[in-house]
PDB file of C-alpha atoms in Angstrom:
ATOM      1  CA  ALA A1183     155.689  62.927 172.963  1.00  0.00           C
ATOM      2  CA  GLY A1184     153.947  59.585 173.150  1.00  0.00           C
ATOM      3  CA  ARG A1185     152.164  57.602 170.487  1.00  0.00           C
ATOM      4  CA  ARG A1186     149.279  59.507 168.975  1.00  0.00           C
ATOM      5  CA  ARG A1187     145.755  58.242 169.489  1.00  0.00           C
ATOM      6  CA  GLY A1188     143.663  60.070 166.923  1.00  0.00           C
ATOM      7  CA  SER A1189     140.011  60.954 167.028  1.00  0.00           C
ATOM      8  CA  LEU A1190     137.526  58.404 165.758  1.00  0.00           C
ATOM      9  CA  ALA A1191     134.281  59.038 163.995  1.00  0.00           C
ATOM     10  CA  VAL A1192     131.304  58.696 166.277  1.00  0.00           C
ATOM     11  CA  GLU A1193     129.598  55.339 166.215  1.00  0.00           C
ATOM     12  CA  PRO A1194     127.605  55.174 162.969  1.00  0.00           C
ATOM     13  CA  ALA A1195     123.866  55.652 163.385  1.00  0.00           C
ATOM     14  CA  VAL A1196     122.553  55.494 159.821  1.00  0.00           C
ATOM     15  CA  ARG A1197     124.354  52.585 158.182  1.00  0.00           C
ATOM     16  CA  GLY A1198     123.853  48.966 159.194  1.00  0.00           C
ATOM     17  CA  ARG A1199     126.355  47.698 161.750  1.00  0.00           C
ATOM     18  CA  ILE A1200     128.135  44.366 161.810  1.00  0.00           C
ATOM     19  CA  ARG A1201     129.906  43.403 165.030  1.00  0.00           C
ATOM     20  CA  ARG A1202     131.514  40.392 166.655  1.00  0.00           C
ATOM     21  CA  ALA A1203     128.980  38.629 168.874  1.00  0.00           C
ATOM     22  CA  VAL A1204     131.052  39.489 171.999  1.00  0.00           C
ATOM     23  CA  TYR A1205     131.321  43.222 171.103  1.00  0.00           C
ATOM     24  CA  GLY A1206     128.592  44.309 173.513  1.00  0.00           C
ATOM     25  CA  ARG A1207     130.315  42.585 176.440  1.00  0.00           C
ATOM     26  CA  PHE A1208     133.364  44.884 176.341  1.00  0.00           C
ATOM     27  CA  ALA A1209     134.016  46.699 179.614  1.00  0.00           C
ATOM     28  CA  CYS A1210     137.006  48.857 180.482  1.00  0.00           C
ATOM     29  CA  ARG A1211     139.047  47.512 183.397  1.00  0.00           C
ATOM     30  CA  ALA A1212     139.819  51.056 184.565  1.00  0.00           C
ATOM     31  CA  GLY A1213     141.832  50.871 187.792  1.00  0.00           C
ATOM     32  CA  ALA A1214     142.455  47.124 187.356  1.00  0.00           C
ATOM     33  CA  CYS A1215     144.126  47.567 183.956  1.00  0.00           C
ATOM     34  CA  GLY A1216     147.820  46.757 183.782  1.00  0.00           C
ATOM     35  CA  HIS A1217     148.379  48.654 180.515  1.00  0.00           C
ATOM     36  CA  SER A1218     146.228  51.763 180.728  1.00  0.00           C
ATOM     37  CA  CYS A1219     145.342  53.544 177.503  1.00  0.00           C
ATOM     38  CA  CYS A1220     145.678  56.717 179.575  1.00  0.00           C
ATOM     39  CA  ARG A1221     149.493  56.451 179.481  1.00  0.00           C
ATOM     40  CA  GLY A1222     151.824  57.006 176.555  1.00  0.00           C
ATOM     41  CA  TRP A1223     149.210  58.278 174.102  1.00  0.00           C
ATOM     42  CA  GLU A1224     148.484  61.828 172.990  1.00  0.00           C
ATOM     43  CA  ILE A1225     144.752  62.125 173.667  1.00  0.00           C
ATOM     44  CA  ASP A1226     142.882  64.335 171.203  1.00  0.00           C
ATOM     45  CA  VAL A1227     140.026  66.464 172.518  1.00  0.00           C
ATOM     46  CA  ASP A1228     137.106  66.929 170.108  1.00  0.00           C
ATOM     47  CA  GLU A1229     135.200  70.203 169.636  1.00  0.00           C
ATOM     48  CA  ALA A1230     132.123  69.102 171.596  1.00  0.00           C
ATOM     49  CA  ALA A1231     134.283  68.124 174.582  1.00  0.00           C
ATOM     50  CA  LEU A1232     136.148  71.446 174.389  1.00  0.00           C
ATOM     51  CA  ARG A1233     132.817  73.258 174.695  1.00  0.00           C
ATOM     52  CA  ARG A1234     131.797  71.092 177.672  1.00  0.00           C
ATOM     53  CA  TYR A1235     135.181  71.585 179.362  1.00  0.00           C
ATOM     54  CA  ALA A1236     134.973  75.373 178.900  1.00  0.00           C
ATOM     55  CA  ALA A1237     131.762  75.320 180.965  1.00  0.00           C
ATOM     56  CA  VAL A1238     133.189  73.318 183.896  1.00  0.00           C
ATOM     57  CA  GLU A1239     133.491  75.600 186.894  1.00  0.00           C
ATOM     58  CA  GLY A1240     135.743  75.651 189.923  1.00  0.00           C
ATOM     59  CA  GLU A1241     139.109  74.036 190.482  1.00  0.00           C
ATOM     60  CA  LEU A1242     138.428  71.136 188.093  1.00  0.00           C
ATOM     61  CA  GLY A1243     137.502  73.560 185.309  1.00  0.00           C
ATOM     62  CA  GLN A1244     140.755  75.439 185.830  1.00  0.00           C
ATOM     63  CA  VAL A1245     142.757  72.198 185.788  1.00  0.00           C
ATOM     64  CA  LEU A1246     140.944  71.073 182.644  1.00  0.00           C
ATOM     65  CA  ARG A1247     141.670  74.254 180.720  1.00  0.00           C
ATOM     66  CA  ARG A1248     145.283  74.384 181.941  1.00  0.00           C
ATOM     67  CA  ASN A1249     145.883  70.844 180.627  1.00  0.00           C
ATOM     68  CA  ILE A1250     144.571  71.262 177.080  1.00  0.00           C
ATOM     69  CA  TYR A1251     146.845  72.353 174.230  1.00  0.00           C
ATOM     70  CA  GLN A1252     145.202  73.834 171.125  1.00  0.00           C
ATOM     71  CA  ASP A1253     146.634  74.785 167.749  1.00  0.00           C
ATOM     72  CA  ASP A1254     145.499  74.750 164.098  1.00  0.00           C
ATOM     73  CA  ASP A1255     145.593  70.935 164.082  1.00  0.00           C
ATOM     74  CA  GLY A1256     143.172  70.589 166.988  1.00  0.00           C
ATOM     75  CA  ALA A1257     143.404  70.072 170.720  1.00  0.00           C
ATOM     76  CA  HIS A1258     144.824  67.426 173.030  1.00  0.00           C
ATOM     77  CA  PHE A1259     145.532  66.883 176.711  1.00  0.00           C
ATOM     78  CA  LEU A1260     149.013  67.837 177.888  1.00  0.00           C
ATOM     79  CA  LEU A1261     150.556  64.665 179.273  1.00  0.00           C
ATOM     80  CA  THR A1262     152.535  64.622 182.503  1.00  0.00           C
ATOM     81  CA  GLU A1263     156.308  64.129 182.475  1.00  0.00           C
ATOM     82  CA  ASP A1264     155.807  60.356 182.688  1.00  0.00           C
ATOM     83  CA  GLU A1265     153.338  60.510 179.738  1.00  0.00           C
ATOM     84  CA  ARG A1266     150.154  60.017 181.748  1.00  0.00           C
ATOM     85  CA  CYS A1267     146.863  61.731 181.081  1.00  0.00           C
ATOM     86  CA  PRO A1268     146.655  64.583 183.594  1.00  0.00           C
ATOM     87  CA  PHE A1269     143.291  63.166 184.747  1.00  0.00           C
ATOM     88  CA  LEU A1270     144.517  59.619 185.404  1.00  0.00           C
ATOM     89  CA  ARG A1271     144.449  59.234 189.174  1.00  0.00           C
ATOM     90  CA  GLU A1272     146.987  57.139 191.103  1.00  0.00           C
ATOM     91  CA  ASP A1273     144.342  54.427 191.593  1.00  0.00           C
ATOM     92  CA  GLY A1274     144.038  54.098 187.805  1.00  0.00           C
ATOM     93  CA  LEU A1275     140.623  55.760 187.613  1.00  0.00           C
ATOM     94  CA  CYS A1276     139.760  58.818 185.529  1.00  0.00           C
ATOM     95  CA  ARG A1277     139.170  61.985 187.513  1.00  0.00           C
ATOM     96  CA  LEU A1278     136.793  63.282 184.844  1.00  0.00           C
ATOM     97  CA  ILE A1279     134.558  60.209 185.156  1.00  0.00           C
ATOM     98  CA  CYS A1280     134.765  60.201 188.950  1.00  0.00           C
ATOM     99  CA  ASP A1281     133.939  63.917 189.272  1.00  0.00           C
ATOM    100  CA  LEU A1282     131.712  64.593 186.255  1.00  0.00           C
ATOM    101  CA  GLY A1283     130.463  61.188 185.010  1.00  0.00           C
ATOM    102  CA  GLU A1284     131.137  59.211 181.829  1.00  0.00           C
ATOM    103  CA  ASP A1285     129.338  61.782 179.671  1.00  0.00           C
ATOM    104  CA  ALA A1286     132.215  64.182 180.359  1.00  0.00           C
ATOM    105  CA  LEU A1287     134.698  62.118 178.348  1.00  0.00           C
ATOM    106  CA  CYS A1288     136.052  63.337 175.039  1.00  0.00           C
ATOM    107  CA  GLU A1289     135.121  61.228 172.017  1.00  0.00           C
ATOM    108  CA  ILE A1290     138.350  59.199 171.835  1.00  0.00           C
ATOM    109  CA  CYS A1291     138.197  58.246 175.518  1.00  0.00           C
ATOM    110  CA  ALA A1292     134.528  57.304 175.271  1.00  0.00           C
ATOM    111  CA  LEU A1293     135.051  55.097 172.200  1.00  0.00           C
ATOM    112  CA  HIS A1294     138.493  53.518 172.708  1.00  0.00           C
ATOM    113  CA  PRO A1295     139.257  50.695 171.864  1.00  0.00           C
ATOM    114  CA  ARG A1296     136.249  50.526 169.540  1.00  0.00           C
ATOM    115  CA  PHE A1297     136.778  51.226 165.833  1.00  0.00           C
ATOM    116  CA  PHE A1298     134.490  51.485 162.807  1.00  0.00           C
ATOM    117  CA  THR A1299     135.238  50.530 159.196  1.00  0.00           C
ATOM    118  CA  ASP A1300     132.907  50.807 156.205  1.00  0.00           C
ATOM    119  CA  VAL A1301     132.296  47.450 154.509  1.00  0.00           C
ATOM    120  CA  GLY A1302     130.041  47.853 151.484  1.00  0.00           C
ATOM    121  CA  GLU A1303     126.754  49.283 152.720  1.00  0.00           C
ATOM    122  CA  ASP A1304     127.486  48.399 156.344  1.00  0.00           C
ATOM    123  CA  THR A1305     129.928  49.410 159.059  1.00  0.00           C
ATOM    124  CA  LEU A1306     132.113  46.855 160.798  1.00  0.00           C
ATOM    125  CA  CYS A1307     132.353  47.627 164.523  1.00  0.00           C
ATOM    126  CA  GLY A1308     135.445  46.189 166.177  1.00  0.00           C
ATOM    127  CA  LEU A1309     137.631  46.237 169.260  1.00  0.00           C
ATOM    128  CA  GLY A1310     141.317  47.116 168.899  1.00  0.00           C
ATOM    129  CA  LEU A1311     143.943  44.764 170.257  1.00  0.00           C
ATOM    130  CA  SER A1312     145.813  47.624 171.965  1.00  0.00           C
ATOM    131  CA  CYS A1313     143.483  47.074 174.950  1.00  0.00           C
ATOM    132  CA  GLU A1314     144.048  44.154 177.316  1.00  0.00           C
ATOM    133  CA  ALA A1315     140.332  43.846 178.150  1.00  0.00           C
ATOM    134  CA  ALA A1316     139.496  43.695 174.429  1.00  0.00           C
ATOM    135  CA  CYS A1317     142.240  41.099 173.856  1.00  0.00           C
ATOM    136  CA  ASP A1318     140.902  38.906 176.641  1.00  0.00           C
ATOM    137  CA  LEU A1319     137.364  39.217 175.327  1.00  0.00           C
ATOM    138  CA  LEU A1320     138.296  38.498 171.707  1.00  0.00           C
ATOM    139  CA  LEU A1321     141.046  35.913 172.130  1.00  0.00           C
ATOM    140  CA  ASN A1322     140.170  33.974 175.282  1.00  0.00           C
ATOM    141  CA  THR A1323     136.845  32.528 174.262  1.00  0.00           C
ATOM    142  CA  ASP A1324     135.756  29.141 173.010  1.00  0.00           C
ATOM    143  CA  ALA A1325     132.735  30.680 171.304  1.00  0.00           C
ATOM    144  CA  PRO A1326     132.749  30.442 167.498  1.00  0.00           C
ATOM    145  CA  LEU A1327     133.606  33.574 165.552  1.00  0.00           C
ATOM    146  CA  ARG A1328     130.148  34.931 164.835  1.00  0.00           C
ATOM    147  CA  VAL A1329     129.012  38.390 163.829  1.00  0.00           C
ATOM    148  CA  VAL A1330     125.713  40.110 164.488  1.00  0.00           C
ATOM    149  CA  SER A1331     124.013  42.588 162.178  1.00  0.00           C
ATOM    150  CA  GLU A1332     122.131  45.670 163.319  1.00  0.00           C
ATOM    151  CA  ALA A1333     118.908  43.718 162.737  1.00  0.00           C
ATOM    152  CA  GLY A1334     120.117  41.020 165.144  1.00  0.00           C
ATOM    153  CA  GLU A1335     120.903  38.438 162.453  1.00  0.00           C
ATOM    154  CA  THR A1336     123.834  36.209 163.418  1.00  0.00           C
ATOM    155  CA  THR A1337     126.197  34.638 160.899  1.00  0.00           C
ATOM    156  CA  THR A1338     129.723  33.289 160.629  1.00  0.00           C
ATOM    157  CA  VAL A1339     132.566  35.288 159.116  1.00  0.00           C
ATOM    158  CA  PRO A1340     133.009  32.925 156.102  1.00  0.00           C
ATOM    159  CA  ALA A1341     129.285  33.213 155.296  1.00  0.00           C
ATOM    160  CA  LEU A1342     129.467  37.013 155.632  1.00  0.00           C
ATOM    161  CA  LEU A1343     132.315  37.028 153.089  1.00  0.00           C
ATOM    162  CA  GLY A1344     130.491  34.652 150.759  1.00  0.00           C
ATOM    163  CA  LEU A1345     132.942  31.803 151.412  1.00  0.00           C
ATOM    164  CA  SER A1346     132.223  28.193 152.244  1.00  0.00           C
ATOM    165  CA  GLU A1347     132.626  27.182 155.896  1.00  0.00           C
ATOM    166  CA  CYS A1348     136.112  26.036 156.886  1.00  0.00           C
ATOM    167  CA  ALA A1349     136.401  22.403 157.955  1.00  0.00           C
TER     168      ALA A1349
END
């Protein structure tokens, strides 16, 4: 049993969003990733994905259904003996994306490493540091720490918090 990676709420659509200016530049490294999020994590499968997976026909549909465990707490993929997602290919790519497209992903796989936290009337959209691509994007930049609102307004973090700018 690996570390558990729980389901996340879908990206908020109603509330205002605040995100780091580099948020939109995130891209999964997929096969080039040295620390795949598809290893060592229990990957929850949401209800909508379960319905989609039940409709997949042929050999892939059989493999999908054979590799999902369901109980009263929900559903998740059954990891291999070496704690890999059963759909992680040897080249580091996801079989579900390669065979069915990105829309086939369950919610957690589609959103990871993104996270969402309510801040007053808005939602802070972030990237978790458990992902090497997110770490590189967030930590290896000379750009100032700026955030962007849903309306496209850009500000600094101290100003967002009502603090004076740091010297």
